Structure formats: structure tokens, C-alpha cells
Tab-separated table of C-alpha atoms and ligand atoms in Angstrom:
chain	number	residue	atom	x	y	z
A	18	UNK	CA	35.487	-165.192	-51.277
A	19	UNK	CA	32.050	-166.444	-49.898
A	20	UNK	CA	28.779	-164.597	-50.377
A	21	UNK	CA	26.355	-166.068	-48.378
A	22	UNK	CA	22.743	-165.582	-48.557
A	23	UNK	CA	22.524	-161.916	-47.361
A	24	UNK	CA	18.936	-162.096	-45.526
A	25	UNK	CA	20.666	-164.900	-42.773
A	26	UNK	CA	24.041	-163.308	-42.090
A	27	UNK	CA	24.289	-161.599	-38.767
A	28	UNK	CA	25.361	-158.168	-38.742
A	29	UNK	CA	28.663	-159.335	-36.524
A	30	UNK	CA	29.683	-161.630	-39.211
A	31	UNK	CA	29.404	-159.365	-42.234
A	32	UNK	CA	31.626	-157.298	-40.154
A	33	UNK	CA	34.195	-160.335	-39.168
A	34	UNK	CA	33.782	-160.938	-42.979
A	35	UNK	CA	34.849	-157.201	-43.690
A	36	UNK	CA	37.875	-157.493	-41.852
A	37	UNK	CA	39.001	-160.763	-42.835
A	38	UNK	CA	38.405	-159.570	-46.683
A	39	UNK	CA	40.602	-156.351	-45.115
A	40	UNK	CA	43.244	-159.177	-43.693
A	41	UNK	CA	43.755	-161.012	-47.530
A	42	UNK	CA	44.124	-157.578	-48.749
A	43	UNK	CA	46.979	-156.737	-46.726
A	44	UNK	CA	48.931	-160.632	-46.377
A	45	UNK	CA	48.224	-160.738	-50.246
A	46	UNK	CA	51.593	-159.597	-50.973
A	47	UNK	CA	53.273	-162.405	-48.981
A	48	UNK	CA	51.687	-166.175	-50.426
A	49	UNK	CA	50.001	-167.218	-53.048
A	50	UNK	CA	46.475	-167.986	-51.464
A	51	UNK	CA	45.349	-166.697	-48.509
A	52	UNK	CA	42.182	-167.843	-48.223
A	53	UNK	CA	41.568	-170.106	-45.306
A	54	UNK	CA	38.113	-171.052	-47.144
A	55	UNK	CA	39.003	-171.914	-50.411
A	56	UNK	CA	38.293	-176.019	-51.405
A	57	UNK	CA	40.529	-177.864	-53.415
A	58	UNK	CA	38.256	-177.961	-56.172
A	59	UNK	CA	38.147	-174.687	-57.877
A	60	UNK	CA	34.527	-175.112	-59.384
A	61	UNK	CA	32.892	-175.473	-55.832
A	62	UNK	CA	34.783	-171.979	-54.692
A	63	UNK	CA	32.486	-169.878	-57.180
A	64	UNK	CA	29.629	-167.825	-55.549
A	65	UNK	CA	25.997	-168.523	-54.708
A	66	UNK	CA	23.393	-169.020	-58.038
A	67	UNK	CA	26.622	-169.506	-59.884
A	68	UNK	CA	25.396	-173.035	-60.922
A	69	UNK	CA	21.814	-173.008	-61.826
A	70	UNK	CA	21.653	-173.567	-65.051
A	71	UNK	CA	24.696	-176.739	-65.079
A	72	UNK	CA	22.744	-177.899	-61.889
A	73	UNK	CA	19.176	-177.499	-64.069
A	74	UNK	CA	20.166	-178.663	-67.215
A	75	UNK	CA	22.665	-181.414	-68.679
A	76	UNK	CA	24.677	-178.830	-70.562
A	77	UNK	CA	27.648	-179.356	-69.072
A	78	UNK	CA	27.176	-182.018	-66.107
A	79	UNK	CA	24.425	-185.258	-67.125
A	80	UNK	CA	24.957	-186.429	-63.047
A	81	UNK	CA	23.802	-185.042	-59.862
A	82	UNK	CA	25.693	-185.975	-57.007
A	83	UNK	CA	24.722	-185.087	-53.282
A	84	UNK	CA	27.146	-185.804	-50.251
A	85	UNK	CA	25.336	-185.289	-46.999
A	86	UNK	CA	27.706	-185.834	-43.950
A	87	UNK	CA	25.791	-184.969	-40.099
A	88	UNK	CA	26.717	-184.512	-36.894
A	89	UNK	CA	26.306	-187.310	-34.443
A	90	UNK	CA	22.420	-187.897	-33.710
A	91	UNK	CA	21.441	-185.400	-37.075
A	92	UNK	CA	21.315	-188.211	-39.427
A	93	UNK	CA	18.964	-187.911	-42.021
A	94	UNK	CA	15.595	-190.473	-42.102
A	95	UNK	CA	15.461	-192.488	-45.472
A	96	UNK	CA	12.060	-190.837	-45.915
A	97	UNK	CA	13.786	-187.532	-46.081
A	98	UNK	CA	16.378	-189.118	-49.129
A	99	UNK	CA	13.983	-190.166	-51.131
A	100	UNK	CA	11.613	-187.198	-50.654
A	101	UNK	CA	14.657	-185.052	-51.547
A	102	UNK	CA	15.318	-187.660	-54.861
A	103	UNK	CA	11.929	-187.240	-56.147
A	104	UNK	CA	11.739	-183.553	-55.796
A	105	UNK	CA	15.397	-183.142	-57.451
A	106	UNK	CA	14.313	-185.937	-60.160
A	107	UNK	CA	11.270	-183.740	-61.142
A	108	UNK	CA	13.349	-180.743	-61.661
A	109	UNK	CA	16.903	-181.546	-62.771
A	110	UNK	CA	17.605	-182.974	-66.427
A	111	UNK	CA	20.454	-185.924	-65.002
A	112	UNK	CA	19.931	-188.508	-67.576
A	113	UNK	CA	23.147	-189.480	-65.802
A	114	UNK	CA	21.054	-189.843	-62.798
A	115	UNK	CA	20.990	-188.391	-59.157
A	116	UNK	CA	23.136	-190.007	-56.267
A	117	UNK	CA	23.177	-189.283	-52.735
A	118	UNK	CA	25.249	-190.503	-50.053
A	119	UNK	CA	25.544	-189.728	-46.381
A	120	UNK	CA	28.038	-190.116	-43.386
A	121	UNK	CA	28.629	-189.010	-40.166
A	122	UNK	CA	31.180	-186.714	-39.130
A	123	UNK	CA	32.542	-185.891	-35.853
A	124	UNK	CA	30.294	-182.933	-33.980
A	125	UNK	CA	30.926	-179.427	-32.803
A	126	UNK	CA	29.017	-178.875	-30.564
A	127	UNK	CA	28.259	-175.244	-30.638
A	128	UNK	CA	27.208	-172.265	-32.765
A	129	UNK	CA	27.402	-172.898	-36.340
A	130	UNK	CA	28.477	-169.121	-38.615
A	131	UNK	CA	28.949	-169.427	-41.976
A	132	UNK	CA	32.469	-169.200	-41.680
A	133	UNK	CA	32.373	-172.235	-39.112
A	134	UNK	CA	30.260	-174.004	-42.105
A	135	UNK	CA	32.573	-173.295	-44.617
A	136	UNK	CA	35.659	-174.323	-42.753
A	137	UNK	CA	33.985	-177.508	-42.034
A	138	UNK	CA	33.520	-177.955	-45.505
A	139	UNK	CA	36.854	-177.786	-45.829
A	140	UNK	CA	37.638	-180.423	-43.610
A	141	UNK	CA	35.461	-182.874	-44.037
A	142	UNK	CA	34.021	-182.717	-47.505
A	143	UNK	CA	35.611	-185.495	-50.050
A	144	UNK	CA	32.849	-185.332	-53.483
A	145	UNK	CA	33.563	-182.629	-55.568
A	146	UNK	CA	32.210	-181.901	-59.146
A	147	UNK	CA	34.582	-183.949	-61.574
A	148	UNK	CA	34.370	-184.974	-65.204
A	149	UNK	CA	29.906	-185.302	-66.162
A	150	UNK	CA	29.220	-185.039	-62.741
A	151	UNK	CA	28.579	-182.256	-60.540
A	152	UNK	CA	28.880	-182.260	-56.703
A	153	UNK	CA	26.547	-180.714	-54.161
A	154	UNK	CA	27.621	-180.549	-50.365
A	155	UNK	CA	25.060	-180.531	-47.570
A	156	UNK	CA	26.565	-180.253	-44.173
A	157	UNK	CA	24.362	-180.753	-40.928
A	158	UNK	CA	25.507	-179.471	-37.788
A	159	UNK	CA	24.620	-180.312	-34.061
A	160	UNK	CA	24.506	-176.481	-33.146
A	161	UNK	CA	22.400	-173.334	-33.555
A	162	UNK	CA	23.181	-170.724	-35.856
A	163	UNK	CA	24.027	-167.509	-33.902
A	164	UNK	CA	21.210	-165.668	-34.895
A	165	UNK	CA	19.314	-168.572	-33.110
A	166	UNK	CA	16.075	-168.634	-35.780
A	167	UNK	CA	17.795	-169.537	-38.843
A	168	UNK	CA	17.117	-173.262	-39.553
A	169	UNK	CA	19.622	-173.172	-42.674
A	170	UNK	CA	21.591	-171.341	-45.433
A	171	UNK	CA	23.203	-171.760	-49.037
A	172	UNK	CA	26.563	-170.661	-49.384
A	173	UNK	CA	29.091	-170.995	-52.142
A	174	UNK	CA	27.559	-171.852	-55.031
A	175	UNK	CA	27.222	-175.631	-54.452
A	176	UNK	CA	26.904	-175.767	-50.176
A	177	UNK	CA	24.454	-175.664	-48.244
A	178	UNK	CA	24.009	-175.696	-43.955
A	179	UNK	CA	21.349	-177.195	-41.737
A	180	UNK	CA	21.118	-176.322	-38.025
A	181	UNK	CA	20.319	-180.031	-37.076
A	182	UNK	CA	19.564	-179.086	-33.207
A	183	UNK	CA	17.431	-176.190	-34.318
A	184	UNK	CA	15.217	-178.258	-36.516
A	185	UNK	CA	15.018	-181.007	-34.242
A	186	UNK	CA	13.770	-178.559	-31.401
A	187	UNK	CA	11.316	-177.241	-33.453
A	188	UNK	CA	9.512	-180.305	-34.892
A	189	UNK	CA	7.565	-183.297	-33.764
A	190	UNK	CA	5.879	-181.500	-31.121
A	191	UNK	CA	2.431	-182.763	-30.828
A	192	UNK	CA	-0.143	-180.739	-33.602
A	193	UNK	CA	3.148	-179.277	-35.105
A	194	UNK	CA	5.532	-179.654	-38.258
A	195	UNK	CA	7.091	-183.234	-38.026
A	196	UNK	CA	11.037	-183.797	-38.354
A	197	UNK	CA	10.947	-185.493	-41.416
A	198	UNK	CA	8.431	-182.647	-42.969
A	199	UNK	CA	10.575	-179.528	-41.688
A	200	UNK	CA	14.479	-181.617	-42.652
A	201	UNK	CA	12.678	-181.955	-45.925
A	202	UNK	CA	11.035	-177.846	-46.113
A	203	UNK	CA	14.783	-177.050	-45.550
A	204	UNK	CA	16.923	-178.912	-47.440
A	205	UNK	CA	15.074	-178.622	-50.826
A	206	UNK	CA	14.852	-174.758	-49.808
A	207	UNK	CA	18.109	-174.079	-49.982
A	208	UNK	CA	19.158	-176.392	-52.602
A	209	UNK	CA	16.504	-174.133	-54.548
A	210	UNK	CA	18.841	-171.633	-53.658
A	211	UNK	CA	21.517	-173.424	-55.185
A	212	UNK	CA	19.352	-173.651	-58.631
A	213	UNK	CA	19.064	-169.986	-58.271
A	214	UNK	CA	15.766	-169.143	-56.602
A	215	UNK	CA	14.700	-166.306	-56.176
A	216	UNK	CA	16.617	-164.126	-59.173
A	217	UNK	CA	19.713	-165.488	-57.820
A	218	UNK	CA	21.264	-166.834	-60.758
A	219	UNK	CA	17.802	-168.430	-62.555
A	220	UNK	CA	16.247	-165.026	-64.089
A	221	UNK	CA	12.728	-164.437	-62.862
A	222	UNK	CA	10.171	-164.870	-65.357
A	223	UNK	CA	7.814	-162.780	-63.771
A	224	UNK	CA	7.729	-160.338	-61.053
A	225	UNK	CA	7.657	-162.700	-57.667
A	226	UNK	CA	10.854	-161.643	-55.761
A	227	UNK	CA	10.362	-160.969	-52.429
A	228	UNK	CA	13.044	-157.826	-52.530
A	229	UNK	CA	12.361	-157.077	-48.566
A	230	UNK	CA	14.198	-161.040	-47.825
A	231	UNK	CA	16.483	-161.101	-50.266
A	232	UNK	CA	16.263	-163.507	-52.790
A	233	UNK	CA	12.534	-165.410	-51.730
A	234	UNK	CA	9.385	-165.680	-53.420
A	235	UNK	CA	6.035	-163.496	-52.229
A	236	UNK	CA	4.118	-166.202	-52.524
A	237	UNK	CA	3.373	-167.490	-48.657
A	238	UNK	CA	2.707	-170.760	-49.701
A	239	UNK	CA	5.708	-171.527	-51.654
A	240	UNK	CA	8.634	-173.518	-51.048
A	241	UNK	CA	11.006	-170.319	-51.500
A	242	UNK	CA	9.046	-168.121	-48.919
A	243	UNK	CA	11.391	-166.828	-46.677
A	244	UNK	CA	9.790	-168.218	-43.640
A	245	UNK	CA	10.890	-171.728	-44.785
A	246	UNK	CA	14.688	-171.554	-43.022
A	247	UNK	CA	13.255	-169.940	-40.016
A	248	UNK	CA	11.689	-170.912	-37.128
A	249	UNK	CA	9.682	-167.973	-36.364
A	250	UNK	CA	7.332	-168.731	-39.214
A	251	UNK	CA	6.669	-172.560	-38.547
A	252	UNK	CA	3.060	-171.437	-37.760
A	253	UNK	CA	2.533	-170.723	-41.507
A	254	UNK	CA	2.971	-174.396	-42.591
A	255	UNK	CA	2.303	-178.423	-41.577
A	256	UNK	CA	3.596	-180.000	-44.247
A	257	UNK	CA	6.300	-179.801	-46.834
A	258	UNK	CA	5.726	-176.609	-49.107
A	259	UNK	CA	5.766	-177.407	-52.547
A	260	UNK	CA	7.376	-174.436	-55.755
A	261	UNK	CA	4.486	-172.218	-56.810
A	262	UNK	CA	4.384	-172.168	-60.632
A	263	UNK	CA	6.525	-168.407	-60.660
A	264	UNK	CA	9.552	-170.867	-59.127
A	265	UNK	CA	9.120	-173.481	-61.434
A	266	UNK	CA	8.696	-171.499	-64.773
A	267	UNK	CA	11.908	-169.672	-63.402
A	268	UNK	CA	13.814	-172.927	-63.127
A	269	UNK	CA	12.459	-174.201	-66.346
A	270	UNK	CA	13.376	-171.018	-68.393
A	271	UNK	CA	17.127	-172.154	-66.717
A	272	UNK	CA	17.248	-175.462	-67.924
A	273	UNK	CA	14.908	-177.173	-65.811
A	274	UNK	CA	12.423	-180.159	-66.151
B	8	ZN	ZN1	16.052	-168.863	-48.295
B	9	ZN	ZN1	7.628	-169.259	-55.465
């Protein structure tokens, strides 16, 4: 089953979700698996926060691979990968080391949902979490998301969605957020996400959960303010946000750097 971020799921698809959930319930009787979402790998299937602490720590997994695959013209800027290497480097213990990789994949052209994300997943994603090394997927589409404002989500508990178009029509305008700054606000947003900010699989240390968005931080200049995957709140910030010290003891108390 996939349990999305709850603040960025339209009210249409948490209903198309209900019946689908309805639809397994009934065909469950007649095959094996019915879940059109499900990976081959079983350990990527598990739900969001699920892998903070093996993502945090080198318990279990000493090696952090990312696969990035875009849409045509979404391709991430080197300055973006090695922004998003130094910020996971600072915070992961991978004495294995971090690795990421990206490709292109053929585009779709329209509105991205989360089940559209996940079924691309499906499709096109090949690096999965395997012996001492675990996988994270980051998919980047060439549509909006259907509720238009949302610049990404985390799904699953190792996937996570950027609205390419979105971001790119809402940076590099002149006196605003650049492309490289925003790609960058997103991505290690949601990734936090993944690591299990805010209370969402790493345990909050202190009080700092921003219960009226879900699983974000109060503070307005963090990283993990809910303003960061949406477009409405560019105004609040230039450059890329960095994790108040709430986030980071949270992370640390999980395994963290
Ligand atoms: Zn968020
Ligand atoms: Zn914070």
C-alpha cells in the first residue's frame, strides 16, 4: 500500500486511493498480488519514515545509493549533485560512501499524482537496496502535480517526486529563487522526509512539529518548513534553506552524523 505524505495529497486522490484499497479487497480472493504498485524489491514497498534510522546510520546498510532518472529537458545541473552530496555526506554515516547516478527517461507529459509517480517507478526504476547498500529513487517529471502548487513529495519509504515544469516555472526569474537553489530546497526536503523529518519515523527530540502541515518543522527558516515543496511560499526564501538545530538533533538521536 502507499502512504504518501498526507499534507500534498488531493482530496480526489485519497478518494481514488479509497477505492482502489476497496478494489484489492474484493479481487484479493482471486491472485496472489494485486497490487499494481508494488516494486520488485520488497524493502522499497515499506511505507514513508520506514527507513530513517538504516538511511541515518550504518546499522544495517554502510552505502548510500541515489538513482535520479528525469524527464526530457528536467535534468539535474552538476551544481545541484554535488550540493545534494555534501548535504547527504554531512548527515548520513556511509563509510561505504554515497553514489548518485542519473538518466533520462522518456516524458509524460502531463499531470503527475502519486499514483502516476509510483507507477512510473515501477517502470522505469532499475537500483534497488541490495546486500550493504541501500537504494533511494528520485523521479523528476515534466508535468504539474494536480494540485498545481506542490513542487514535490516523498512516498514509499525510499521515493521521492519532483514536478520538474513546476520548479522550472517558478525559478530564475529576475530578483527570485534560482533553479539550481529551489531543485536543491526540494530535493534535500523530501529526502529529509525520507530520514524521517518531521516525527515521521526519526522521533522528535523536542517539541517542533508543525501538526497543522503534517509532518514539517515550525521553524520558518528551516529546511523542513512546509513552504519548501510549494510554490506559494517562494516569497519566504532566496536561497537554499539549511536544518535548524530541532531537525538535526532529531536526525542525530536516529543515527545521524
Ligand atoms: Zn514536506
Ligand atoms: Zn526544523
Amino acid at each position: 500500500m502507499l502512504i504518501f505524505e498526507s499534507d500534498v495529497i488531493p482530496v480526489l486522490m485519497k478518494q481514488l486511493l479509497a477505492i482502489l484499497m476497496i478494489s484489492v479487497f474484493f479481487f484479493s480472493c482471486k491472485k496472489e498480488n494485486t497490487d499494481p504498485y508494488a516494486l520488485p524489491d520488497s524493502y522499497s514497498n515499506q511505507t514513508l519514515g520506514k527507513s530513517a534510522n538504516d538511511l541515518l546510520s550504518a546499522s544495517k546498510f554502510t552505502a548510500l545509493n541515489i538513482q535520479i532518472q528525469y524527464m526530457p529537458g528536467y535534468a539535474l545541473d552538476t551544481q545541484v549533485i554535488t550540493k545534494i552530496f555534501t548535504f547527504l555526506n554531512s548527515i548520513c554515516n556511509k563509510p561505504g560512501g554515497i553514489m548518485i547516478n542519473q538518466v533520462e527517461i522518456p516524458g509524460s507529459g502531463d499531470s503527475i499524482t502519486p499514483i502516476k509517480a509510483a507507477l512510473l517507478e515501477k517502470t522505469y526504476r532499475t537500483a534497488y537496496t541490495s546486500g550493504s547498500t541501500i537504494s533511494v529513487y528520485v523521479l523528476i517529471t515534466d508535468g504539474y502535480d494536480t494540485s498545481v502548487t506542490t513542487l514535490g513529495f516523498a512516498f514509499r519509504n525510499t521515493s521521492v517526486c519532483l514536478m520538474g515544469k513546476n520548479i522550472f516555472d517558478h525559478s530564475g526569474k529576475p530578483g527570485g529563487i534560482t533553479r539550481v537553489a529551489l531543485e536543491t530546497s526540494v530535493i534535500e526536503h523530501e529526502i529529509c522526509h525520507l530520514l524521517g523529518l518531521v516525527d515521521l519515523g526519526s522521533p522528535i527530540q523536542t517539541a517542533h512539529r508543525d501538526v497543522a502541515h503534517g509532518f514539517h518543522c515550525t521553524n520558518n527558516n528551516c529546511l523542513m518548513h512546509f513552504a519548501i515543496e510549494l510554490h506559494q511560499g517562494l516569497g519566504a526564501f532566496s536561497t537554499v534553506p539549511v536544518l535548524d538545530s530541532n531537525c538535526l538533533h532529531d536526525l542525530r538521536a536516529n543515527g545521524g552524523k
